[in-house]
Amino acid sequence: SVIQNMELLIIDEVSMLRSDLMDAIDFMLQSVRRKNFPFGGVQILFIGDLLQLPPIVKDEEWTVLKNYYKSAYFFDAQVLQKEKPVFIELEKVYRQEDETFIHLLNNLRHNTVSENDIKLLNQHYKPQHVSTDSDNIITITTHNYKADKINKEHLDSLSGHAFVFNAEVHGEFSEMAYPIEKELELKKGAQIMFIKNDAQGKRFFNGKIAKVFSVDKKEIKIQFDDSTELLTLEKQIWENTKYTINETTNEIVEK
């Protein structure tokens, strides 16, 4: 019923969507809706950055797929060869303000790195550097267990009492879908990263870094590097949403 009444399907992070899966979506929508139009007549909105994460295709899979597709990217799906999408590019950068850094990022994205770009990057390459907590360095690693180990070591190195905050879980919410650890351990001085945009304004965004200024059983206060003001954190809500049909109005509703 949801598929039959659907008007718009939004696919986010579309750079990771494989061309064969794109055709599978088209086939499924046409079959269920019994309409011989691309995607069964449903309007599709693709959102994503094609210079970020690519689709994952194993060698043995590509051995088969290469007979049907120019590439594994969604835009080479057969359905989109017949029905070309309208392309809209968003060009303004909102999360960065340093024009030199923005220029460097764009050159990296477009594979047009200059000698000046390399010199600028090498200025920040310090293989002999021994970091301290005051450096606020972020380690980029490949697996969650490695990140967990680094986080635990740094947290254990901090003096002071550790406070554990437990998530409240209501209804159906798979542990595999938890946005963060069910038990969150914090200490004064711990570095944190937000994983959600501020619903009340622009105080923080997904990915912003801060430090715990003070913490007890009832309250967490944090401070950003670029501000002397303290922010008291509120509880946040994540929802596990299912979609059903209102049999009276035939509208898709969230549950």
PDB file of C-alpha atoms in Angstrom:
ATOM      1  CA  SER A   1       0.000   0.000   0.000  1.00  0.00           C
ATOM      2  CA  VAL A   2       2.845   2.394   0.812  1.00  0.00           C
ATOM      3  CA  ILE A   3       4.442   1.794  -2.595  1.00  0.00           C
ATOM      4  CA  GLN A   4       1.145   2.104  -4.458  1.00  0.00           C
ATOM      5  CA  ASN A   5       0.370   5.467  -2.831  1.00  0.00           C
ATOM      6  CA  MET A   6       3.911   6.862  -3.008  1.00  0.00           C
ATOM      7  CA  GLU A   7       4.380  10.113  -4.944  1.00  0.00           C
ATOM      8  CA  LEU A   8       7.997  11.005  -4.132  1.00  0.00           C
ATOM      9  CA  LEU A   9      10.942   8.752  -3.220  1.00  0.00           C
ATOM     10  CA  ILE A  10      14.029  10.505  -1.802  1.00  0.00           C
ATOM     11  CA  ILE A  11      17.328   8.604  -1.977  1.00  0.00           C
ATOM     12  CA  ASP A  12      20.110  10.210   0.074  1.00  0.00           C
ATOM     13  CA  GLU A  13      23.871   9.483  -0.253  1.00  0.00           C
ATOM     14  CA  VAL A  14      23.138   8.302  -3.772  1.00  0.00           C
ATOM     15  CA  SER A  15      26.836   8.011  -4.690  1.00  0.00           C
ATOM     16  CA  MET A  16      26.828   4.675  -2.827  1.00  0.00           C
ATOM     17  CA  LEU A  17      23.823   3.277  -4.724  1.00  0.00           C
ATOM     18  CA  ARG A  18      24.834   0.700  -7.341  1.00  0.00           C
ATOM     19  CA  SER A  19      23.456   0.825 -10.865  1.00  0.00           C
ATOM     20  CA  ASP A  20      22.007  -2.688 -10.637  1.00  0.00           C
ATOM     21  CA  LEU A  21      20.183  -1.831  -7.413  1.00  0.00           C
ATOM     22  CA  MET A  22      18.820   1.280  -9.118  1.00  0.00           C
ATOM     23  CA  ASP A  23      17.312  -0.936 -11.816  1.00  0.00           C
ATOM     24  CA  ALA A  24      15.965  -3.268  -9.116  1.00  0.00           C
ATOM     25  CA  ILE A  25      14.155  -0.319  -7.514  1.00  0.00           C
ATOM     26  CA  ASP A  26      12.688   0.599 -10.903  1.00  0.00           C
ATOM     27  CA  PHE A  27      11.584  -3.007 -11.519  1.00  0.00           C
ATOM     28  CA  MET A  28       9.985  -3.303  -8.069  1.00  0.00           C
ATOM     29  CA  LEU A  29       8.091  -0.012  -8.348  1.00  0.00           C
ATOM     30  CA  GLN A  30       6.782  -0.840 -11.821  1.00  0.00           C
ATOM     31  CA  SER A  31       5.730  -4.331 -10.701  1.00  0.00           C
ATOM     32  CA  VAL A  32       3.918  -3.300  -7.524  1.00  0.00           C
ATOM     33  CA  ARG A  33       2.260  -0.213  -9.050  1.00  0.00           C
ATOM     34  CA  ARG A  34       1.454  -2.068 -12.311  1.00  0.00           C
ATOM     35  CA  LYS A  35       2.532   0.959 -14.364  1.00  0.00           C
ATOM     36  CA  ASN A  36       4.886   0.660 -17.326  1.00  0.00           C
ATOM     37  CA  PHE A  37       6.695   3.957 -16.622  1.00  0.00           C
ATOM     38  CA  PRO A  38      10.164   4.549 -15.154  1.00  0.00           C
ATOM     39  CA  PHE A  39       9.892   3.860 -11.413  1.00  0.00           C
ATOM     40  CA  GLY A  40       6.209   3.122 -11.875  1.00  0.00           C
ATOM     41  CA  GLY A  41       5.484   6.832 -12.224  1.00  0.00           C
ATOM     42  CA  VAL A  42       7.001   7.768  -8.859  1.00  0.00           C
ATOM     43  CA  GLN A  43       9.062  10.972  -8.808  1.00  0.00           C
ATOM     44  CA  ILE A  44      12.618  10.271  -7.573  1.00  0.00           C
ATOM     45  CA  LEU A  45      14.866  12.803  -5.842  1.00  0.00           C
ATOM     46  CA  PHE A  46      18.556  11.861  -5.671  1.00  0.00           C
ATOM     47  CA  ILE A  47      20.746  13.679  -3.142  1.00  0.00           C
ATOM     48  CA  GLY A  48      24.457  13.107  -2.772  1.00  0.00           C
ATOM     49  CA  ASP A  49      28.034  13.996  -3.574  1.00  0.00           C
ATOM     50  CA  LEU A  50      29.500  11.843  -6.330  1.00  0.00           C
ATOM     51  CA  LEU A  51      33.029  12.827  -5.309  1.00  0.00           C
ATOM     52  CA  GLN A  52      32.634  11.151  -1.936  1.00  0.00           C
ATOM     53  CA  LEU A  53      31.860   7.473  -1.224  1.00  0.00           C
ATOM     54  CA  PRO A  54      31.594   5.179  -4.274  1.00  0.00           C
ATOM     55  CA  PRO A  55      29.407   2.073  -4.619  1.00  0.00           C
ATOM     56  CA  ILE A  56      30.910  -1.171  -3.316  1.00  0.00           C
ATOM     57  CA  VAL A  57      31.302  -3.886  -5.967  1.00  0.00           C
ATOM     58  CA  LYS A  58      33.285  -7.078  -5.491  1.00  0.00           C
ATOM     59  CA  ASP A  59      35.429  -8.290  -8.395  1.00  0.00           C
ATOM     60  CA  GLU A  60      33.276 -11.356  -9.001  1.00  0.00           C
ATOM     61  CA  GLU A  61      30.152  -9.163  -9.070  1.00  0.00           C
ATOM     62  CA  TRP A  62      31.647  -6.727 -11.565  1.00  0.00           C
ATOM     63  CA  THR A  63      32.555  -9.663 -13.811  1.00  0.00           C
ATOM     64  CA  VAL A  64      28.798 -10.046 -14.364  1.00  0.00           C
ATOM     65  CA  LEU A  65      27.687  -6.430 -14.096  1.00  0.00           C
ATOM     66  CA  LYS A  66      30.194  -5.074 -16.629  1.00  0.00           C
ATOM     67  CA  ASN A  67      28.196  -6.837 -19.363  1.00  0.00           C
ATOM     68  CA  TYR A  68      25.269  -4.525 -18.639  1.00  0.00           C
ATOM     69  CA  TYR A  69      26.653  -1.339 -17.110  1.00  0.00           C
ATOM     70  CA  LYS A  70      29.319   1.235 -18.019  1.00  0.00           C
ATOM     71  CA  SER A  71      30.036   1.723 -14.320  1.00  0.00           C
ATOM     72  CA  ALA A  72      28.656   0.765 -10.937  1.00  0.00           C
ATOM     73  CA  TYR A  73      27.403   4.315 -10.310  1.00  0.00           C
ATOM     74  CA  PHE A  74      23.659   4.839 -10.129  1.00  0.00           C
ATOM     75  CA  PHE A  75      23.557   7.175 -13.135  1.00  0.00           C
ATOM     76  CA  ASP A  76      24.600   4.319 -15.422  1.00  0.00           C
ATOM     77  CA  ALA A  77      21.496   2.301 -14.500  1.00  0.00           C
ATOM     78  CA  GLN A  78      19.511   1.272 -17.561  1.00  0.00           C
ATOM     79  CA  VAL A  79      16.379   3.069 -16.353  1.00  0.00           C
ATOM     80  CA  LEU A  80      18.254   6.388 -16.256  1.00  0.00           C
ATOM     81  CA  GLN A  81      19.506   5.965 -19.812  1.00  0.00           C
ATOM     82  CA  LYS A  82      15.891   6.198 -20.909  1.00  0.00           C
ATOM     83  CA  GLU A  83      14.810   8.846 -18.421  1.00  0.00           C
ATOM     84  CA  LYS A  84      17.572  11.406 -17.810  1.00  0.00           C
ATOM     85  CA  PRO A  85      17.252  13.199 -14.457  1.00  0.00           C
ATOM     86  CA  VAL A  86      17.355  16.970 -14.059  1.00  0.00           C
ATOM     87  CA  PHE A  87      20.737  17.906 -12.565  1.00  0.00           C
ATOM     88  CA  ILE A  88      21.053  20.637  -9.913  1.00  0.00           C
ATOM     89  CA  GLU A  89      24.452  21.415  -8.380  1.00  0.00           C
ATOM     90  CA  LEU A  90      24.758  23.213  -5.050  1.00  0.00           C
ATOM     91  CA  GLU A  91      27.977  25.227  -5.136  1.00  0.00           C
ATOM     92  CA  LYS A  92      28.033  27.310  -1.939  1.00  0.00           C
ATOM     93  CA  VAL A  93      30.104  25.861   0.932  1.00  0.00           C
ATOM     94  CA  TYR A  94      28.470  26.430   4.309  1.00  0.00           C
ATOM     95  CA  ARG A  95      30.584  24.420   6.757  1.00  0.00           C
ATOM     96  CA  GLN A  96      33.923  26.084   5.947  1.00  0.00           C
ATOM     97  CA  GLU A  97      34.818  29.769   5.834  1.00  0.00           C
ATOM     98  CA  ASP A  98      38.574  29.646   5.135  1.00  0.00           C
ATOM     99  CA  GLU A  99      38.840  30.353   1.380  1.00  0.00           C
ATOM    100  CA  THR A 100      42.329  28.792   1.166  1.00  0.00           C
ATOM    101  CA  PHE A 101      41.040  25.584   2.726  1.00  0.00           C
ATOM    102  CA  ILE A 102      37.940  25.574   0.502  1.00  0.00           C
ATOM    103  CA  HIS A 103      40.132  26.015  -2.590  1.00  0.00           C
ATOM    104  CA  LEU A 104      42.368  23.137  -1.463  1.00  0.00           C
ATOM    105  CA  LEU A 105      39.377  20.864  -0.823  1.00  0.00           C
ATOM    106  CA  ASN A 106      37.914  21.607  -4.255  1.00  0.00           C
ATOM    107  CA  ASN A 107      41.233  20.854  -5.979  1.00  0.00           C
ATOM    108  CA  LEU A 108      41.434  17.530  -4.141  1.00  0.00           C
ATOM    109  CA  ARG A 109      37.858  16.695  -5.121  1.00  0.00           C
ATOM    110  CA  HIS A 110      38.480  17.470  -8.793  1.00  0.00           C
ATOM    111  CA  ASN A 111      41.947  15.844  -8.916  1.00  0.00           C
ATOM    112  CA  THR A 112      43.588  19.146  -9.897  1.00  0.00           C
ATOM    113  CA  VAL A 113      46.008  19.516  -6.985  1.00  0.00           C
ATOM    114  CA  SER A 114      48.761  22.088  -7.602  1.00  0.00           C
ATOM    115  CA  GLU A 115      52.311  22.307  -6.258  1.00  0.00           C
ATOM    116  CA  ASN A 116      51.151  25.051  -3.879  1.00  0.00           C
ATOM    117  CA  ASP A 117      48.427  22.742  -2.566  1.00  0.00           C
ATOM    118  CA  ILE A 118      51.012  20.022  -1.874  1.00  0.00           C
ATOM    119  CA  LYS A 119      53.303  22.512  -0.111  1.00  0.00           C
ATOM    120  CA  LEU A 120      50.384  23.673   2.030  1.00  0.00           C
ATOM    121  CA  LEU A 121      49.508  20.090   2.993  1.00  0.00           C
ATOM    122  CA  ASN A 122      53.145  19.224   3.742  1.00  0.00           C
ATOM    123  CA  GLN A 123      53.343  22.144   6.172  1.00  0.00           C
ATOM    124  CA  HIS A 124      50.893  20.233   8.347  1.00  0.00           C
ATOM    125  CA  TYR A 125      52.575  16.836   7.970  1.00  0.00           C
ATOM    126  CA  LYS A 126      54.576  16.165  11.118  1.00  0.00           C
ATOM    127  CA  PRO A 127      55.501  12.462  11.294  1.00  0.00           C
ATOM    128  CA  GLN A 128      57.669  12.921  14.413  1.00  0.00           C
ATOM    129  CA  HIS A 129      55.026  14.848  16.333  1.00  0.00           C
ATOM    130  CA  VAL A 130      53.926  13.378  19.658  1.00  0.00           C
ATOM    131  CA  SER A 131      50.422  14.620  20.367  1.00  0.00           C
ATOM    132  CA  THR A 132      49.034  15.655  23.723  1.00  0.00           C
ATOM    133  CA  ASP A 133      45.428  16.085  24.800  1.00  0.00           C
ATOM    134  CA  SER A 134      45.797  19.850  24.444  1.00  0.00           C
ATOM    135  CA  ASP A 135      46.371  19.417  20.681  1.00  0.00           C
ATOM    136  CA  ASN A 136      42.729  18.344  20.168  1.00  0.00           C
ATOM    137  CA  ILE A 137      43.822  15.997  17.390  1.00  0.00           C
ATOM    138  CA  ILE A 138      41.244  13.830  15.654  1.00  0.00           C
ATOM    139  CA  THR A 139      42.436  10.371  14.591  1.00  0.00           C
ATOM    140  CA  ILE A 140      40.844   9.085  11.393  1.00  0.00           C
ATOM    141  CA  THR A 141      40.801   5.304  11.375  1.00  0.00           C
ATOM    142  CA  THR A 142      39.183   2.475   9.433  1.00  0.00           C
ATOM    143  CA  HIS A 143      37.274   0.437  12.025  1.00  0.00           C
ATOM    144  CA  ASN A 144      34.997   1.175  14.963  1.00  0.00           C
ATOM    145  CA  TYR A 145      36.967  -1.034  17.357  1.00  0.00           C
ATOM    146  CA  LYS A 146      40.118   1.012  16.678  1.00  0.00           C
ATOM    147  CA  ALA A 147      38.281   4.258  17.363  1.00  0.00           C
ATOM    148  CA  ASP A 148      36.751   2.766  20.527  1.00  0.00           C
ATOM    149  CA  LYS A 149      40.206   1.754  21.781  1.00  0.00           C
ATOM    150  CA  ILE A 150      41.643   5.250  21.215  1.00  0.00           C
ATOM    151  CA  ASN A 151      38.635   6.901  22.868  1.00  0.00           C
ATOM    152  CA  LYS A 152      38.831   4.585  25.893  1.00  0.00           C
ATOM    153  CA  GLU A 153      42.566   5.175  26.359  1.00  0.00           C
ATOM    154  CA  HIS A 154      42.138   8.948  26.300  1.00  0.00           C
ATOM    155  CA  LEU A 155      39.125   8.835  28.604  1.00  0.00           C
ATOM    156  CA  ASP A 156      40.987   6.616  31.087  1.00  0.00           C
ATOM    157  CA  SER A 157      43.947   9.007  31.061  1.00  0.00           C
ATOM    158  CA  LEU A 158      41.786  11.855  32.364  1.00  0.00           C
ATOM    159  CA  SER A 159      41.644  12.395  36.103  1.00  0.00           C
ATOM    160  CA  GLY A 160      38.343  12.873  37.846  1.00  0.00           C
ATOM    161  CA  HIS A 161      35.172  10.870  38.215  1.00  0.00           C
ATOM    162  CA  ALA A 162      33.502   9.194  35.241  1.00  0.00           C
ATOM    163  CA  PHE A 163      29.758   9.580  34.771  1.00  0.00           C
ATOM    164  CA  VAL A 164      27.681   7.139  32.734  1.00  0.00           C
ATOM    165  CA  PHE A 165      24.488   8.260  31.001  1.00  0.00           C
ATOM    166  CA  ASN A 166      22.036   5.593  29.884  1.00  0.00           C
ATOM    167  CA  ALA A 167      19.790   5.962  26.868  1.00  0.00           C
ATOM    168  CA  GLU A 168      16.040   5.582  27.254  1.00  0.00           C
ATOM    169  CA  VAL A 169      14.655   3.223  24.623  1.00  0.00           C
ATOM    170  CA  HIS A 170      10.942   2.961  23.908  1.00  0.00           C
ATOM    171  CA  GLY A 171       9.129   0.727  21.434  1.00  0.00           C
ATOM    172  CA  GLU A 172      10.915  -1.056  18.608  1.00  0.00           C
ATOM    173  CA  PHE A 173      14.489   0.176  18.103  1.00  0.00           C
ATOM    174  CA  SER A 174      17.134  -2.313  17.015  1.00  0.00           C
ATOM    175  CA  GLU A 175      20.489  -2.026  18.774  1.00  0.00           C
ATOM    176  CA  MET A 176      22.087  -2.160  15.321  1.00  0.00           C
ATOM    177  CA  ALA A 177      20.371   1.173  14.567  1.00  0.00           C
ATOM    178  CA  TYR A 178      21.400   3.013  17.741  1.00  0.00           C
ATOM    179  CA  PRO A 179      22.962   6.363  16.740  1.00  0.00           C
ATOM    180  CA  ILE A 180      25.385   6.261  19.680  1.00  0.00           C
ATOM    181  CA  GLU A 181      26.411   3.951  22.525  1.00  0.00           C
ATOM    182  CA  LYS A 182      23.534   3.015  24.819  1.00  0.00           C
ATOM    183  CA  GLU A 183      25.829   3.830  27.763  1.00  0.00           C
ATOM    184  CA  LEU A 184      27.732   7.094  27.273  1.00  0.00           C
ATOM    185  CA  GLU A 185      30.716   7.579  29.596  1.00  0.00           C
ATOM    186  CA  LEU A 186      32.050  11.114  30.105  1.00  0.00           C
ATOM    187  CA  LYS A 187      34.598  12.926  32.249  1.00  0.00           C
ATOM    188  CA  LYS A 188      35.535  16.546  32.700  1.00  0.00           C
ATOM    189  CA  GLY A 189      38.011  17.428  29.928  1.00  0.00           C
ATOM    190  CA  ALA A 190      36.802  14.727  27.536  1.00  0.00           C
ATOM    191  CA  GLN A 191      36.672  15.724  23.886  1.00  0.00           C
ATOM    192  CA  ILE A 192      33.322  15.075  22.221  1.00  0.00           C
ATOM    193  CA  MET A 193      31.871  15.254  18.729  1.00  0.00           C
ATOM    194  CA  PHE A 194      28.251  16.064  18.009  1.00  0.00           C
ATOM    195  CA  ILE A 195      26.435  13.561  15.802  1.00  0.00           C
ATOM    196  CA  LYS A 196      23.304  15.623  15.254  1.00  0.00           C
ATOM    197  CA  ASN A 197      22.480  19.143  14.101  1.00  0.00           C
ATOM    198  CA  ASP A 198      21.047  21.561  16.653  1.00  0.00           C
ATOM    199  CA  ALA A 199      17.262  21.480  16.359  1.00  0.00           C
ATOM    200  CA  GLN A 200      16.978  24.834  18.164  1.00  0.00           C
ATOM    201  CA  GLY A 201      19.355  26.878  16.022  1.00  0.00           C
ATOM    202  CA  LYS A 202      23.011  26.949  15.027  1.00  0.00           C
ATOM    203  CA  ARG A 203      24.782  26.296  18.316  1.00  0.00           C
ATOM    204  CA  PHE A 204      26.288  23.063  16.978  1.00  0.00           C
ATOM    205  CA  PHE A 205      26.134  20.760  13.977  1.00  0.00           C
ATOM    206  CA  ASN A 206      26.880  17.160  13.099  1.00  0.00           C
ATOM    207  CA  GLY A 207      30.668  16.785  13.365  1.00  0.00           C
ATOM    208  CA  LYS A 208      31.415  19.826  15.562  1.00  0.00           C
ATOM    209  CA  ILE A 209      34.041  19.297  18.282  1.00  0.00           C
ATOM    210  CA  ALA A 210      33.844  20.455  21.894  1.00  0.00           C
ATOM    211  CA  LYS A 211      35.184  19.606  25.349  1.00  0.00           C
ATOM    212  CA  VAL A 212      33.333  18.705  28.518  1.00  0.00           C
ATOM    213  CA  PHE A 213      33.733  21.686  30.874  1.00  0.00           C
ATOM    214  CA  SER A 214      31.848  20.101  33.766  1.00  0.00           C
ATOM    215  CA  VAL A 215      29.754  17.000  34.291  1.00  0.00           C
ATOM    216  CA  ASP A 216      27.701  15.416  37.063  1.00  0.00           C
ATOM    217  CA  LYS A 217      24.729  13.080  37.282  1.00  0.00           C
ATOM    218  CA  LYS A 218      22.266  15.812  36.294  1.00  0.00           C
ATOM    219  CA  GLU A 219      24.089  18.147  33.903  1.00  0.00           C
ATOM    220  CA  ILE A 220      26.711  18.286  31.155  1.00  0.00           C
ATOM    221  CA  LYS A 221      28.305  21.620  30.241  1.00  0.00           C
ATOM    222  CA  ILE A 222      30.585  21.858  27.225  1.00  0.00           C
ATOM    223  CA  GLN A 223      32.799  24.512  25.638  1.00  0.00           C
ATOM    224  CA  PHE A 224      33.844  25.036  22.019  1.00  0.00           C
ATOM    225  CA  ASP A 225      37.405  26.004  21.086  1.00  0.00           C
ATOM    226  CA  ASP A 226      36.192  29.145  19.327  1.00  0.00           C
ATOM    227  CA  SER A 227      34.012  30.386  22.194  1.00  0.00           C
ATOM    228  CA  THR A 228      34.303  31.182  25.896  1.00  0.00           C
ATOM    229  CA  GLU A 229      30.606  30.578  26.457  1.00  0.00           C
ATOM    230  CA  LEU A 230      29.385  27.348  27.998  1.00  0.00           C
ATOM    231  CA  LEU A 231      26.540  25.278  26.575  1.00  0.00           C
ATOM    232  CA  THR A 232      24.385  23.021  28.725  1.00  0.00           C
ATOM    233  CA  LEU A 233      23.414  19.938  26.747  1.00  0.00           C
ATOM    234  CA  GLU A 234      19.823  18.781  26.515  1.00  0.00           C
ATOM    235  CA  LYS A 235      18.577  15.268  25.824  1.00  0.00           C
ATOM    236  CA  GLN A 236      18.133  14.457  22.151  1.00  0.00           C
ATOM    237  CA  ILE A 237      15.597  12.195  20.481  1.00  0.00           C
ATOM    238  CA  TRP A 238      16.191   9.782  17.606  1.00  0.00           C
ATOM    239  CA  GLU A 239      13.238   8.034  16.034  1.00  0.00           C
ATOM    240  CA  ASN A 240      12.899   4.656  14.348  1.00  0.00           C
ATOM    241  CA  THR A 241      10.178   5.350  11.794  1.00  0.00           C
ATOM    242  CA  LYS A 242       7.864   3.035   9.934  1.00  0.00           C
ATOM    243  CA  TYR A 243       5.476   4.108   7.178  1.00  0.00           C
ATOM    244  CA  THR A 244       1.878   2.971   6.843  1.00  0.00           C
ATOM    245  CA  ILE A 245      -1.214   3.997   4.914  1.00  0.00           C
ATOM    246  CA  ASN A 246      -4.102   5.888   6.455  1.00  0.00           C
ATOM    247  CA  GLU A 247      -6.994   3.852   5.082  1.00  0.00           C
ATOM    248  CA  THR A 248      -9.353   6.824   5.284  1.00  0.00           C
ATOM    249  CA  THR A 249      -7.252   9.376   3.393  1.00  0.00           C
ATOM    250  CA  ASN A 250      -4.866   6.969   1.536  1.00  0.00           C
ATOM    251  CA  GLU A 251      -1.998   9.186   2.735  1.00  0.00           C
ATOM    252  CA  ILE A 252       1.370   7.801   3.868  1.00  0.00           C
ATOM    253  CA  VAL A 253       1.820   8.450   7.578  1.00  0.00           C
ATOM    254  CA  GLU A 254       4.771   7.986   9.906  1.00  0.00           C
ATOM    255  CA  LYS A 255       4.589   5.710  12.912  1.00  0.00           C
TER     256      LYS A 255
END
